[in-house]
């Protein structure tokens, strides 16, 4: 395995040998859906913690805002907007006004605000020499990071991959040793006309006019692989996304070899008996029942089927992405690698374990 720098990751922000504390992370958009989940998930990490939340009085503040704060009483709250300060205080939040001095109190910023809200703050963070991961899907002003991969480039603004990129980077990296060409077609949700809150679940997902932007994004991660995103079909409110892979390999392979490569990689699970997202959901339910009240243990990237085929140089594969579970984890993987220099696949393994996204035991396979 090559070292971090050869893999394109920058020198770690912190020095493990000199610091005996967790890395401190500030979440911008801390009262949002992704922000609150991220705070909860960071609370389970041994080497990372959310110490600061940048918030505003969002429409669900009475629901998620209080829940986030009550669950994490040490989280310090700030707002960048002076006009919000009074309203947040009146609601009972202990909140201060964010100034540039506060950048010194954190090691990494993660911005989970919606598209269009991230660029100005990312530049401000950079001016204050603070690395930032931006989650909004806004493109073109940061360096793409989608563990285990990172795009080439410089700088301390990092753009997190979207749901599709975060899944394809994992599958592509697991199979990178055998692939020469990949085509992917995507079925996912969009939130263009449903942009708002449904049952306290905002549906913010980009409307793609074609697969080209995703393909261009992925090419930054796989510069030498012939990779085409053919088509993105979108329907509203779809929880499981489907990626249809058609791949060409350098040598003859069989289904078992492909499955082995995928199964030994964190975050992916092959389900030989699954033929649809319905089967994946049923399997998830079985695992949940078997796991009692624990967090659902199914990993967010499921490869369906695995019909045995003769050794071939063409492999077709259907991958189910659980859109509710794919997003939080790569932020944590990337934070651990950027902050402490943990090798990215190892970082993913640690995140999977701490969040109980483990491979299921043999008896319930
Ligand atoms: N949820 C997912 O599973 C998921 C998956 C993939 C990607 N993403 C991406 O992640 C981003 C956030 O998604 P989400 O579902 O978490 O949306 P969300 O629930 O609307 O959260 C965004 C939060 O940021 C707040 N905000 C906006 N401007 C702010 C500012 N200047 N300072 C502090 N907070 C501010 C929003 O408040 P207001 O409501 O008042 O504006 C809201 O509380 C989006 O770009 C989305 O595309 C989310």
mmCIF file of C-alpha atoms and ligand atoms in Angstrom:
data_model
loop_
_atom_site.group_PDB
_atom_site.id
_atom_site.type_symbol
_atom_site.label_atom_id
_atom_site.label_comp_id
_atom_site.label_asym_id
_atom_site.label_seq_id
_atom_site.Cartn_x
_atom_site.Cartn_y
_atom_site.Cartn_z
ATOM 1 C CA UNK A 1 0.000 0.000 0.000
ATOM 2 C CA UNK A 2 1.396 3.400 -0.960
ATOM 3 C CA UNK A 3 1.705 6.115 1.663
ATOM 4 C CA UNK A 4 -0.737 8.965 2.108
ATOM 5 C CA UNK A 5 1.220 11.505 0.120
ATOM 6 C CA UNK A 6 1.571 9.099 -2.828
ATOM 7 C CA UNK A 7 -2.202 8.624 -2.663
ATOM 8 C CA UNK A 8 -2.564 12.418 -3.039
ATOM 9 C CA UNK A 9 -3.598 13.212 0.547
ATOM 10 C CA UNK A 10 -1.926 16.258 2.098
ATOM 11 C CA UNK A 11 0.351 16.197 5.105
ATOM 12 C CA UNK A 12 -1.761 15.659 8.265
ATOM 13 C CA UNK A 13 -3.014 18.814 9.980
ATOM 14 C CA UNK A 14 -2.137 17.555 13.464
ATOM 15 C CA UNK A 15 0.799 15.622 14.870
ATOM 16 C CA UNK A 16 -0.292 12.490 16.759
ATOM 17 C CA UNK A 17 3.031 12.350 18.568
ATOM 18 C CA UNK A 18 2.670 15.830 20.025
ATOM 19 C CA UNK A 19 -1.042 16.081 20.848
ATOM 20 C CA UNK A 20 -2.862 14.031 23.411
ATOM 21 C CA UNK A 21 -6.438 15.086 22.718
ATOM 22 C CA UNK A 22 -9.220 14.559 20.212
ATOM 23 C CA UNK A 23 -9.238 16.704 17.085
ATOM 24 C CA UNK A 24 -11.732 19.577 17.408
ATOM 25 C CA UNK A 25 -14.249 19.991 14.609
ATOM 26 C CA UNK A 26 -16.702 22.850 14.025
ATOM 27 C CA UNK A 27 -19.897 22.038 12.132
ATOM 28 C CA UNK A 28 -21.482 24.864 10.169
ATOM 29 C CA UNK A 29 -25.211 24.190 9.718
ATOM 30 C CA UNK A 30 -25.178 22.231 12.988
ATOM 31 C CA UNK A 31 -28.982 22.334 13.373
ATOM 32 C CA UNK A 32 -29.593 20.852 9.906
ATOM 33 C CA UNK A 33 -30.261 17.206 9.129
ATOM 34 C CA UNK A 34 -26.712 16.354 8.119
ATOM 35 C CA UNK A 35 -25.191 18.629 10.768
ATOM 36 C CA UNK A 36 -27.036 16.991 13.670
ATOM 37 C CA UNK A 37 -26.256 13.495 12.393
ATOM 38 C CA UNK A 38 -22.629 14.424 12.071
ATOM 39 C CA UNK A 39 -22.504 15.757 15.634
ATOM 40 C CA UNK A 40 -24.012 12.493 16.883
ATOM 41 C CA UNK A 41 -21.623 10.355 14.854
ATOM 42 C CA UNK A 42 -18.564 12.387 15.886
ATOM 43 C CA UNK A 43 -19.620 11.790 19.483
ATOM 44 C CA UNK A 44 -18.787 8.113 18.952
ATOM 45 C CA UNK A 45 -15.251 8.656 17.619
ATOM 46 C CA UNK A 46 -12.233 8.191 19.877
ATOM 47 C CA UNK A 47 -10.036 10.646 17.994
ATOM 48 C CA UNK A 48 -12.466 13.322 16.755
ATOM 49 C CA UNK A 49 -15.119 15.490 18.396
ATOM 50 C CA UNK A 50 -17.544 18.238 17.409
ATOM 51 C CA UNK A 51 -16.746 21.108 19.742
ATOM 52 C CA UNK A 52 -18.475 23.997 17.950
ATOM 53 C CA UNK A 53 -21.734 24.351 16.047
ATOM 54 C CA UNK A 54 -22.364 27.306 13.769
ATOM 55 C CA UNK A 55 -26.119 27.673 13.621
ATOM 56 C CA UNK A 56 -29.006 29.820 12.706
ATOM 57 C CA UNK A 57 -32.620 29.811 13.653
ATOM 58 C CA UNK A 58 -33.739 27.284 11.071
ATOM 59 C CA UNK A 59 -37.402 26.221 10.794
ATOM 60 C CA UNK A 60 -36.798 23.009 12.741
ATOM 61 C CA UNK A 61 -34.728 24.583 15.491
ATOM 62 C CA UNK A 62 -37.222 23.600 18.184
ATOM 63 C CA UNK A 63 -36.925 19.960 17.102
ATOM 64 C CA UNK A 64 -33.367 19.274 16.043
ATOM 65 C CA UNK A 65 -31.634 22.284 17.588
ATOM 66 C CA UNK A 66 -32.606 21.415 21.138
ATOM 67 C CA UNK A 67 -31.998 17.716 20.537
ATOM 68 C CA UNK A 68 -28.475 18.441 19.275
ATOM 69 C CA UNK A 69 -27.640 20.635 22.232
ATOM 70 C CA UNK A 70 -29.196 18.433 24.903
ATOM 71 C CA UNK A 71 -27.344 15.404 23.560
ATOM 72 C CA UNK A 72 -24.042 17.320 23.472
ATOM 73 C CA UNK A 73 -23.991 19.856 26.295
ATOM 74 C CA UNK A 74 -20.324 20.719 25.645
ATOM 75 C CA UNK A 75 -21.026 21.861 22.089
ATOM 76 C CA UNK A 76 -20.405 25.617 21.902
ATOM 77 C CA UNK A 77 -22.838 27.475 19.650
ATOM 78 C CA UNK A 78 -22.129 30.475 17.459
ATOM 79 C CA UNK A 79 -23.854 32.359 14.698
ATOM 80 C CA UNK A 80 -22.202 34.406 11.978
ATOM 81 C CA UNK A 81 -25.301 36.564 11.630
ATOM 82 C CA UNK A 82 -25.700 39.218 14.312
ATOM 83 C CA UNK A 83 -29.420 39.578 13.547
ATOM 84 C CA UNK A 84 -29.991 35.924 14.571
ATOM 85 C CA UNK A 85 -28.308 36.279 17.941
ATOM 86 C CA UNK A 86 -31.260 37.735 19.872
ATOM 87 C CA UNK A 87 -33.811 35.273 18.440
ATOM 88 C CA UNK A 88 -31.621 32.266 19.265
ATOM 89 C CA UNK A 89 -30.988 33.536 22.787
ATOM 90 C CA UNK A 90 -34.718 34.206 23.290
ATOM 91 C CA UNK A 91 -35.347 30.563 22.414
ATOM 92 C CA UNK A 92 -32.974 29.558 25.199
ATOM 93 C CA UNK A 93 -29.773 28.784 23.288
ATOM 94 C CA UNK A 94 -26.463 29.839 24.755
ATOM 95 C CA UNK A 95 -24.998 31.278 21.575
ATOM 96 C CA UNK A 96 -22.243 33.761 20.741
ATOM 97 C CA UNK A 97 -21.261 35.767 17.663
ATOM 98 C CA UNK A 98 -18.610 34.041 15.520
ATOM 99 C CA UNK A 99 -15.493 36.099 14.885
ATOM 100 C CA UNK A 100 -12.287 35.244 13.056
ATOM 101 C CA UNK A 101 -10.556 34.655 16.408
ATOM 102 C CA UNK A 102 -12.710 31.558 16.912
ATOM 103 C CA UNK A 103 -11.072 29.781 13.964
ATOM 104 C CA UNK A 104 -8.109 29.262 16.316
ATOM 105 C CA UNK A 105 -10.235 27.092 18.600
ATOM 106 C CA UNK A 106 -10.823 24.360 16.017
ATOM 107 C CA UNK A 107 -8.695 22.066 13.870
ATOM 108 C CA UNK A 108 -11.114 21.536 10.976
ATOM 109 C CA UNK A 109 -14.406 23.049 9.801
ATOM 110 C CA UNK A 110 -17.143 20.980 8.145
ATOM 111 C CA UNK A 111 -19.786 23.020 6.340
ATOM 112 C CA UNK A 112 -23.158 21.266 5.964
ATOM 113 C CA UNK A 113 -25.192 24.279 4.804
ATOM 114 C CA UNK A 114 -27.193 23.958 1.558
ATOM 115 C CA UNK A 115 -25.887 24.794 -1.930
ATOM 116 C CA UNK A 116 -25.122 28.480 -2.430
ATOM 117 C CA UNK A 117 -24.306 29.100 1.230
ATOM 118 C CA UNK A 118 -20.811 27.630 1.428
ATOM 119 C CA UNK A 119 -18.403 29.545 -0.817
ATOM 120 C CA UNK A 120 -18.067 32.818 1.107
ATOM 121 C CA UNK A 121 -17.530 31.062 4.402
ATOM 122 C CA UNK A 122 -15.037 28.628 2.812
ATOM 123 C CA UNK A 123 -12.956 31.595 1.604
ATOM 124 C CA UNK A 124 -13.170 33.151 5.059
ATOM 125 C CA UNK A 125 -11.974 29.890 6.585
ATOM 126 C CA UNK A 126 -9.077 29.755 4.130
ATOM 127 C CA UNK A 127 -8.130 33.366 4.885
ATOM 128 C CA UNK A 128 -7.897 32.316 8.514
ATOM 129 C CA UNK A 129 -5.765 29.327 7.560
ATOM 130 C CA UNK A 130 -8.372 26.810 8.686
ATOM 131 C CA UNK A 131 -9.004 23.712 6.531
ATOM 132 C CA UNK A 132 -12.666 23.200 5.628
ATOM 133 C CA UNK A 133 -14.716 20.402 4.070
ATOM 134 C CA UNK A 134 -17.733 21.770 2.197
ATOM 135 C CA UNK A 135 -20.680 19.428 1.810
ATOM 136 C CA UNK A 136 -23.056 21.522 -0.302
ATOM 137 C CA UNK A 137 -22.403 20.014 -3.697
ATOM 138 C CA UNK A 138 -21.222 23.413 -4.933
ATOM 139 C CA UNK A 139 -18.387 22.740 -7.258
ATOM 140 C CA UNK A 140 -15.273 24.321 -8.545
ATOM 141 C CA UNK A 141 -13.779 26.075 -5.561
ATOM 142 C CA UNK A 142 -12.333 23.219 -3.558
ATOM 143 C CA UNK A 143 -10.393 20.016 -3.913
ATOM 144 C CA UNK A 144 -12.664 16.976 -4.229
ATOM 145 C CA UNK A 145 -12.413 14.500 -1.380
ATOM 146 C CA UNK A 146 -14.311 11.217 -1.414
ATOM 147 C CA UNK A 147 -12.604 8.587 0.744
ATOM 148 C CA UNK A 148 -10.621 6.586 0.099
ATOM 149 C CA UNK A 149 -9.807 8.908 -2.808
ATOM 150 C CA UNK A 150 -8.813 12.538 -3.113
ATOM 151 C CA UNK A 151 -8.430 14.545 -6.308
ATOM 152 C CA UNK A 152 -5.148 16.165 -7.233
ATOM 153 C CA UNK A 153 -4.509 19.787 -6.333
ATOM 154 C CA UNK A 154 -3.540 22.070 -3.529
ATOM 155 C CA UNK A 155 -5.283 24.143 -0.936
ATOM 156 C CA UNK A 156 -7.202 23.743 2.301
ATOM 157 C CA UNK A 157 -10.748 23.947 0.934
ATOM 158 C CA UNK A 158 -12.095 20.434 0.331
ATOM 159 C CA UNK A 159 -15.334 19.669 -1.507
ATOM 160 C CA UNK A 160 -17.064 16.544 -0.222
ATOM 161 C CA UNK A 161 -18.333 14.171 -2.895
ATOM 162 C CA UNK A 162 -22.115 13.846 -3.275
ATOM 163 C CA UNK A 163 -23.995 10.577 -2.597
ATOM 164 C CA UNK A 164 -23.206 9.135 -6.022
ATOM 165 C CA UNK A 165 -19.572 10.152 -6.070
ATOM 166 C CA UNK A 166 -19.092 8.836 -2.520
ATOM 167 C CA UNK A 167 -20.398 5.417 -3.530
ATOM 168 C CA UNK A 168 -18.665 5.140 -6.906
ATOM 169 C CA UNK A 169 -15.323 6.163 -5.381
ATOM 170 C CA UNK A 170 -15.575 3.252 -2.938
ATOM 171 C CA UNK A 171 -16.652 0.612 -5.487
ATOM 172 C CA UNK A 172 -14.150 1.900 -8.065
ATOM 173 C CA UNK A 173 -11.316 1.890 -5.579
ATOM 174 C CA UNK A 174 -12.143 -1.656 -4.399
ATOM 175 C CA UNK A 175 -11.956 -2.874 -8.014
ATOM 176 C CA UNK A 176 -9.248 -0.518 -9.241
ATOM 177 C CA UNK A 177 -6.707 -3.323 -9.612
ATOM 178 C CA UNK A 178 -8.762 -5.133 -12.282
ATOM 179 C CA UNK A 179 -10.729 -2.456 -14.144
ATOM 180 C CA UNK A 180 -9.936 -0.841 -17.458
ATOM 181 C CA UNK A 181 -13.309 0.720 -18.302
ATOM 182 C CA UNK A 182 -16.438 1.540 -16.335
ATOM 183 C CA UNK A 183 -19.888 2.751 -17.337
ATOM 184 C CA UNK A 184 -22.449 3.701 -14.678
ATOM 185 C CA UNK A 185 -26.134 4.554 -15.014
ATOM 186 C CA UNK A 186 -27.832 6.064 -11.977
ATOM 187 C CA UNK A 187 -31.378 6.081 -10.626
ATOM 188 C CA UNK A 188 -31.765 8.507 -7.708
ATOM 189 C CA UNK A 189 -34.077 11.066 -6.177
ATOM 190 C CA UNK A 190 -34.203 14.765 -6.814
ATOM 191 C CA UNK A 191 -35.564 17.540 -4.700
ATOM 192 C CA UNK A 192 -36.007 20.260 -7.236
ATOM 193 C CA UNK A 193 -39.725 20.616 -6.769
ATOM 194 C CA UNK A 194 -39.866 19.147 -3.309
ATOM 195 C CA UNK A 195 -37.173 21.330 -1.862
ATOM 196 C CA UNK A 196 -38.484 21.750 1.614
ATOM 197 C CA UNK A 197 -39.339 19.672 4.564
ATOM 198 C CA UNK A 198 -41.413 16.524 4.397
ATOM 199 C CA UNK A 199 -42.049 15.028 7.803
ATOM 200 C CA UNK A 200 -39.066 16.986 9.124
ATOM 201 C CA UNK A 201 -36.933 15.414 6.440
ATOM 202 C CA UNK A 202 -35.635 18.000 4.032
ATOM 203 C CA UNK A 203 -35.135 16.650 0.562
ATOM 204 C CA UNK A 204 -32.220 18.587 -0.798
ATOM 205 C CA UNK A 205 -30.708 16.828 -3.736
ATOM 206 C CA UNK A 206 -29.423 18.290 -6.900
ATOM 207 C CA UNK A 207 -31.346 18.038 -10.142
ATOM 208 C CA UNK A 208 -28.902 16.794 -12.776
ATOM 209 C CA UNK A 209 -29.535 17.612 -16.402
ATOM 210 C CA UNK A 210 -27.142 14.818 -17.408
ATOM 211 C CA UNK A 211 -24.528 12.464 -16.031
ATOM 212 C CA UNK A 212 -21.749 14.706 -17.314
ATOM 213 C CA UNK A 213 -21.072 16.763 -14.136
ATOM 214 C CA UNK A 214 -20.840 13.579 -12.053
ATOM 215 C CA UNK A 215 -18.573 12.005 -14.651
ATOM 216 C CA UNK A 216 -16.316 15.080 -14.635
ATOM 217 C CA UNK A 217 -16.205 14.997 -10.859
ATOM 218 C CA UNK A 218 -15.291 11.318 -10.822
ATOM 219 C CA UNK A 219 -12.554 11.821 -13.396
ATOM 220 C CA UNK A 220 -10.711 13.955 -10.837
ATOM 221 C CA UNK A 221 -10.681 10.903 -8.571
ATOM 222 C CA UNK A 222 -9.931 8.322 -11.307
ATOM 223 C CA UNK A 223 -7.711 10.248 -13.720
ATOM 224 C CA UNK A 224 -6.461 7.162 -15.586
ATOM 225 C CA UNK A 225 -9.638 5.086 -15.687
ATOM 226 C CA UNK A 226 -11.964 5.264 -18.687
ATOM 227 C CA UNK A 227 -15.149 6.106 -16.742
ATOM 228 C CA UNK A 228 -18.495 7.172 -18.175
ATOM 229 C CA UNK A 229 -21.620 8.198 -16.296
ATOM 230 C CA UNK A 230 -24.176 7.524 -18.999
ATOM 231 C CA UNK A 231 -27.475 8.576 -17.576
ATOM 232 C CA UNK A 232 -28.933 9.902 -14.332
ATOM 233 C CA UNK A 233 -32.686 9.329 -13.943
ATOM 234 C CA UNK A 234 -34.317 11.113 -11.033
ATOM 235 C CA UNK A 235 -37.621 10.683 -9.240
ATOM 236 C CA UNK A 236 -38.694 12.423 -6.028
ATOM 237 C CA UNK A 237 -38.230 10.914 -2.588
ATOM 238 C CA UNK A 238 -36.373 7.720 -3.377
ATOM 239 C CA UNK A 239 -34.455 6.394 -0.407
ATOM 240 C CA UNK A 240 -32.369 3.737 -2.147
ATOM 241 C CA UNK A 241 -30.430 4.819 -5.217
ATOM 242 C CA UNK A 242 -29.442 2.305 -7.872
ATOM 243 C CA UNK A 243 -26.149 2.291 -9.735
ATOM 244 C CA UNK A 244 -25.908 0.041 -12.741
ATOM 245 C CA UNK A 245 -22.275 -0.789 -13.465
ATOM 246 C CA UNK A 246 -20.945 -2.256 -16.715
ATOM 247 C CA UNK A 247 -17.225 -2.858 -16.400
ATOM 248 C CA UNK A 248 -14.407 -4.142 -18.529
ATOM 249 C CA UNK A 249 -11.461 -5.832 -16.884
ATOM 250 C CA UNK A 250 -7.875 -6.286 -18.014
ATOM 251 C CA UNK A 251 -7.931 -10.050 -17.371
ATOM 252 C CA UNK A 252 -10.611 -12.725 -17.258
ATOM 253 C CA UNK A 253 -12.436 -12.656 -13.901
ATOM 254 C CA UNK A 254 -15.346 -14.562 -12.356
ATOM 255 C CA UNK A 255 -18.064 -13.405 -9.979
ATOM 256 C CA UNK A 256 -16.289 -14.856 -6.940
ATOM 257 C CA UNK A 257 -13.121 -12.827 -7.554
ATOM 258 C CA UNK A 258 -15.117 -9.609 -7.965
ATOM 259 C CA UNK A 259 -17.172 -10.359 -4.849
ATOM 260 C CA UNK A 260 -14.040 -11.050 -2.797
ATOM 261 C CA UNK A 261 -12.516 -7.706 -3.748
ATOM 262 C CA UNK A 262 -15.720 -5.863 -2.880
ATOM 263 C CA UNK A 263 -16.431 -7.749 0.344
ATOM 264 C CA UNK A 264 -13.050 -7.133 1.860
ATOM 265 C CA UNK A 265 -13.366 -3.369 1.379
ATOM 266 C CA UNK A 266 -15.004 -1.289 4.132
ATOM 267 C CA UNK A 267 -18.502 0.061 3.533
ATOM 268 C CA UNK A 268 -19.480 -2.470 0.822
ATOM 269 C CA UNK A 269 -21.404 -5.703 1.186
ATOM 270 C CA UNK A 270 -22.326 -8.189 -1.544
ATOM 271 C CA UNK A 271 -25.761 -9.731 -1.152
ATOM 272 C CA UNK A 272 -25.847 -12.679 -3.546
ATOM 273 C CA UNK A 273 -29.569 -13.384 -3.073
ATOM 274 C CA UNK A 274 -30.758 -9.763 -3.542
ATOM 275 C CA UNK A 275 -32.336 -8.958 -6.873
ATOM 276 C CA UNK A 276 -33.902 -5.604 -6.030
ATOM 277 C CA UNK A 277 -33.820 -2.741 -3.535
ATOM 278 C CA UNK A 278 -36.860 -4.450 -1.966
ATOM 279 C CA UNK A 279 -34.648 -7.459 -1.091
ATOM 280 C CA UNK A 280 -31.998 -5.122 0.327
ATOM 281 C CA UNK A 281 -34.591 -3.472 2.536
ATOM 282 C CA UNK A 282 -35.929 -6.848 3.721
ATOM 283 C CA UNK A 283 -32.409 -7.944 4.551
ATOM 284 C CA UNK A 284 -31.855 -4.710 6.462
ATOM 285 C CA UNK A 285 -35.023 -5.455 8.469
ATOM 286 C CA UNK A 286 -33.803 -8.987 9.270
ATOM 287 C CA UNK A 287 -30.465 -7.629 10.463
ATOM 288 C CA UNK A 288 -32.161 -5.006 12.584
ATOM 289 C CA UNK A 289 -34.375 -7.620 14.198
ATOM 290 C CA UNK A 290 -31.323 -9.801 14.823
ATOM 291 C CA UNK A 291 -29.424 -6.858 16.273
ATOM 292 C CA UNK A 292 -32.188 -5.893 18.709
ATOM 293 C CA UNK A 293 -32.219 -2.208 19.490
ATOM 294 C CA UNK A 294 -28.694 -1.560 18.179
ATOM 295 C CA UNK A 295 -28.092 0.796 15.292
ATOM 296 C CA UNK A 296 -28.825 -0.845 11.956
ATOM 297 C CA UNK A 297 -25.690 -2.711 10.992
ATOM 298 C CA UNK A 298 -26.149 -2.896 7.211
ATOM 299 C CA UNK A 299 -23.457 -1.019 5.296
ATOM 300 C CA UNK A 300 -24.613 1.784 2.978
ATOM 301 C CA UNK A 301 -23.296 0.288 -0.285
ATOM 302 C CA UNK A 302 -24.866 -3.040 -1.224
ATOM 303 C CA UNK A 303 -23.946 -4.974 -4.347
ATOM 304 C CA UNK A 304 -26.943 -6.987 -5.479
ATOM 305 C CA UNK A 305 -26.918 -10.429 -6.993
ATOM 306 C CA UNK A 306 -23.839 -12.166 -8.214
ATOM 307 C CA UNK A 307 -25.178 -14.666 -10.694
ATOM 308 C CA UNK A 308 -22.222 -16.921 -11.440
ATOM 309 C CA UNK A 309 -20.765 -16.234 -14.848
ATOM 310 C CA UNK A 310 -18.049 -17.886 -16.884
ATOM 311 C CA UNK A 311 -14.735 -16.112 -16.620
ATOM 312 C CA UNK A 312 -15.180 -12.960 -18.649
ATOM 313 C CA UNK A 313 -13.748 -9.513 -19.256
ATOM 314 C CA UNK A 314 -17.159 -7.869 -18.963
ATOM 315 C CA UNK A 315 -18.845 -7.628 -15.581
ATOM 316 C CA UNK A 316 -22.284 -6.192 -14.906
ATOM 317 C CA UNK A 317 -23.332 -5.268 -11.411
ATOM 318 C CA UNK A 318 -26.214 -3.504 -9.662
ATOM 319 C CA UNK A 319 -25.363 -1.484 -6.575
ATOM 320 C CA UNK A 320 -27.890 -0.142 -4.060
ATOM 321 C CA UNK A 321 -26.961 3.015 -2.166
ATOM 322 C CA UNK A 322 -28.767 3.840 1.042
ATOM 323 C CA UNK A 323 -28.947 7.608 0.632
ATOM 324 C CA UNK A 324 -29.720 8.154 4.309
ATOM 325 C CA UNK A 325 -26.560 6.426 5.423
ATOM 326 C CA UNK A 326 -24.014 7.267 2.768
ATOM 327 C CA UNK A 327 -23.394 10.922 3.619
ATOM 328 C CA UNK A 328 -22.246 11.247 7.216
ATOM 329 C CA UNK A 329 -19.566 8.568 7.106
ATOM 330 C CA UNK A 330 -17.256 9.947 4.365
ATOM 331 C CA UNK A 331 -17.023 13.257 6.249
ATOM 332 C CA UNK A 332 -15.692 11.397 9.272
ATOM 333 C CA UNK A 333 -13.314 9.237 7.208
ATOM 334 C CA UNK A 334 -11.935 12.309 5.468
ATOM 335 C CA UNK A 335 -11.645 14.280 8.716
ATOM 336 C CA UNK A 336 -9.630 11.492 10.353
ATOM 337 C CA UNK A 337 -7.266 11.200 7.398
ATOM 338 C CA UNK A 338 -6.830 14.964 6.956
ATOM 339 C CA UNK A 339 -6.378 15.617 10.672
ATOM 340 C CA UNK A 340 -4.386 12.633 11.920
ATOM 341 C CA UNK A 341 -3.024 11.116 8.723
ATOM 342 C CA UNK A 342 -4.778 7.773 9.214
ATOM 343 C CA UNK A 343 -4.598 5.753 5.994
ATOM 344 C CA UNK A 344 -8.009 6.317 4.277
ATOM 345 C CA UNK A 345 -9.160 2.696 4.012
ATOM 346 C CA UNK A 346 -8.219 2.204 7.660
ATOM 347 C CA UNK A 347 -10.080 5.408 8.507
ATOM 348 C CA UNK A 348 -13.190 4.024 6.762
ATOM 349 C CA UNK A 349 -12.848 0.770 8.691
ATOM 350 C CA UNK A 350 -12.661 2.668 11.994
ATOM 351 C CA UNK A 351 -15.730 4.752 11.101
ATOM 352 C CA UNK A 352 -17.689 1.636 10.086
ATOM 353 C CA UNK A 353 -16.818 -0.044 13.365
ATOM 354 C CA UNK A 354 -17.579 2.926 15.598
ATOM 355 C CA UNK A 355 -20.900 3.451 13.838
ATOM 356 C CA UNK A 356 -21.675 -0.312 13.886
ATOM 357 C CA UNK A 357 -21.730 -0.453 10.097
ATOM 358 C CA UNK A 358 -20.101 -3.838 10.317
ATOM 359 C CA UNK A 359 -20.269 -6.824 8.012
ATOM 360 C CA UNK A 360 -22.931 -9.124 9.446
ATOM 361 C CA UNK A 361 -22.013 -12.376 11.163
ATOM 362 C CA UNK A 362 -22.012 -15.526 9.000
ATOM 363 C CA UNK A 363 -25.176 -16.999 10.449
ATOM 364 C CA UNK A 364 -27.369 -14.167 9.090
ATOM 365 C CA UNK A 365 -25.664 -13.731 5.744
HETATM 366 N N1 LIG B 1 -29.219 14.955 4.204
HETATM 367 C C1 LIG B 1 -28.520 14.136 3.459
HETATM 368 O O1 LIG B 1 -28.578 12.896 3.599
HETATM 369 C C2 LIG B 1 -27.588 14.694 2.423
HETATM 370 C C3 LIG B 1 -27.053 13.807 1.507
HETATM 371 C C4 LIG B 1 -26.143 14.288 0.585
HETATM 372 C C5 LIG B 1 -25.799 15.603 0.561
HETATM 373 N N2 LIG B 1 -26.348 16.453 1.430
HETATM 374 C C6 LIG B 1 -26.001 17.861 1.324
HETATM 375 O O2 LIG B 1 -25.716 18.404 2.590
HETATM 376 C C7 LIG B 1 -26.192 19.744 2.658
HETATM 377 C C8 LIG B 1 -27.124 19.878 3.841
HETATM 378 O O3 LIG B 1 -28.224 18.979 3.711
HETATM 379 P P1 LIG B 1 -29.259 18.815 4.895
HETATM 380 O O4 LIG B 1 -30.175 17.741 4.461
HETATM 381 O O5 LIG B 1 -28.558 18.680 6.179
HETATM 382 O O6 LIG B 1 -30.007 20.251 4.832
HETATM 383 P P2 LIG B 1 -30.699 21.055 6.050
HETATM 384 O O7 LIG B 1 -31.360 20.111 6.981
HETATM 385 O O8 LIG B 1 -31.521 22.142 5.438
HETATM 386 O O9 LIG B 1 -29.471 21.668 6.840
HETATM 387 C C9 LIG B 1 -28.754 22.790 6.468
HETATM 388 C C10 LIG B 1 -28.691 23.692 7.693
HETATM 389 O O10 LIG B 1 -27.779 24.760 7.442
HETATM 390 C C11 LIG B 1 -28.415 25.934 7.946
HETATM 391 N N3 LIG B 1 -27.805 27.154 7.435
HETATM 392 C C12 LIG B 1 -28.011 27.802 6.263
HETATM 393 N N4 LIG B 1 -27.239 28.892 6.201
HETATM 394 C C13 LIG B 1 -26.553 28.957 7.367
HETATM 395 C C14 LIG B 1 -25.600 29.851 7.911
HETATM 396 N N5 LIG B 1 -25.226 30.926 7.246
HETATM 397 N N6 LIG B 1 -25.081 29.599 9.136
HETATM 398 C C15 LIG B 1 -25.455 28.504 9.842
HETATM 399 N N7 LIG B 1 -26.366 27.622 9.384
HETATM 400 C C16 LIG B 1 -26.900 27.844 8.160
HETATM 401 C C17 LIG B 1 -29.847 25.744 7.524
HETATM 402 O O11 LIG B 1 -30.706 26.681 8.131
HETATM 403 P P3 LIG B 1 -31.974 27.253 7.243
HETATM 404 O O12 LIG B 1 -32.897 26.090 7.056
HETATM 405 O O13 LIG B 1 -32.540 28.322 8.132
HETATM 406 O O14 LIG B 1 -31.400 27.770 5.957
HETATM 407 C C18 LIG B 1 -30.042 24.321 8.031
HETATM 408 O O15 LIG B 1 -30.200 24.270 9.419
HETATM 409 C C19 LIG B 1 -26.901 19.997 1.332
HETATM 410 O O16 LIG B 1 -26.001 20.666 0.494
HETATM 411 C C20 LIG B 1 -27.191 18.634 0.795
HETATM 412 O O17 LIG B 1 -27.210 18.615 -0.619
HETATM 413 C C21 LIG B 1 -27.253 16.037 2.369
#
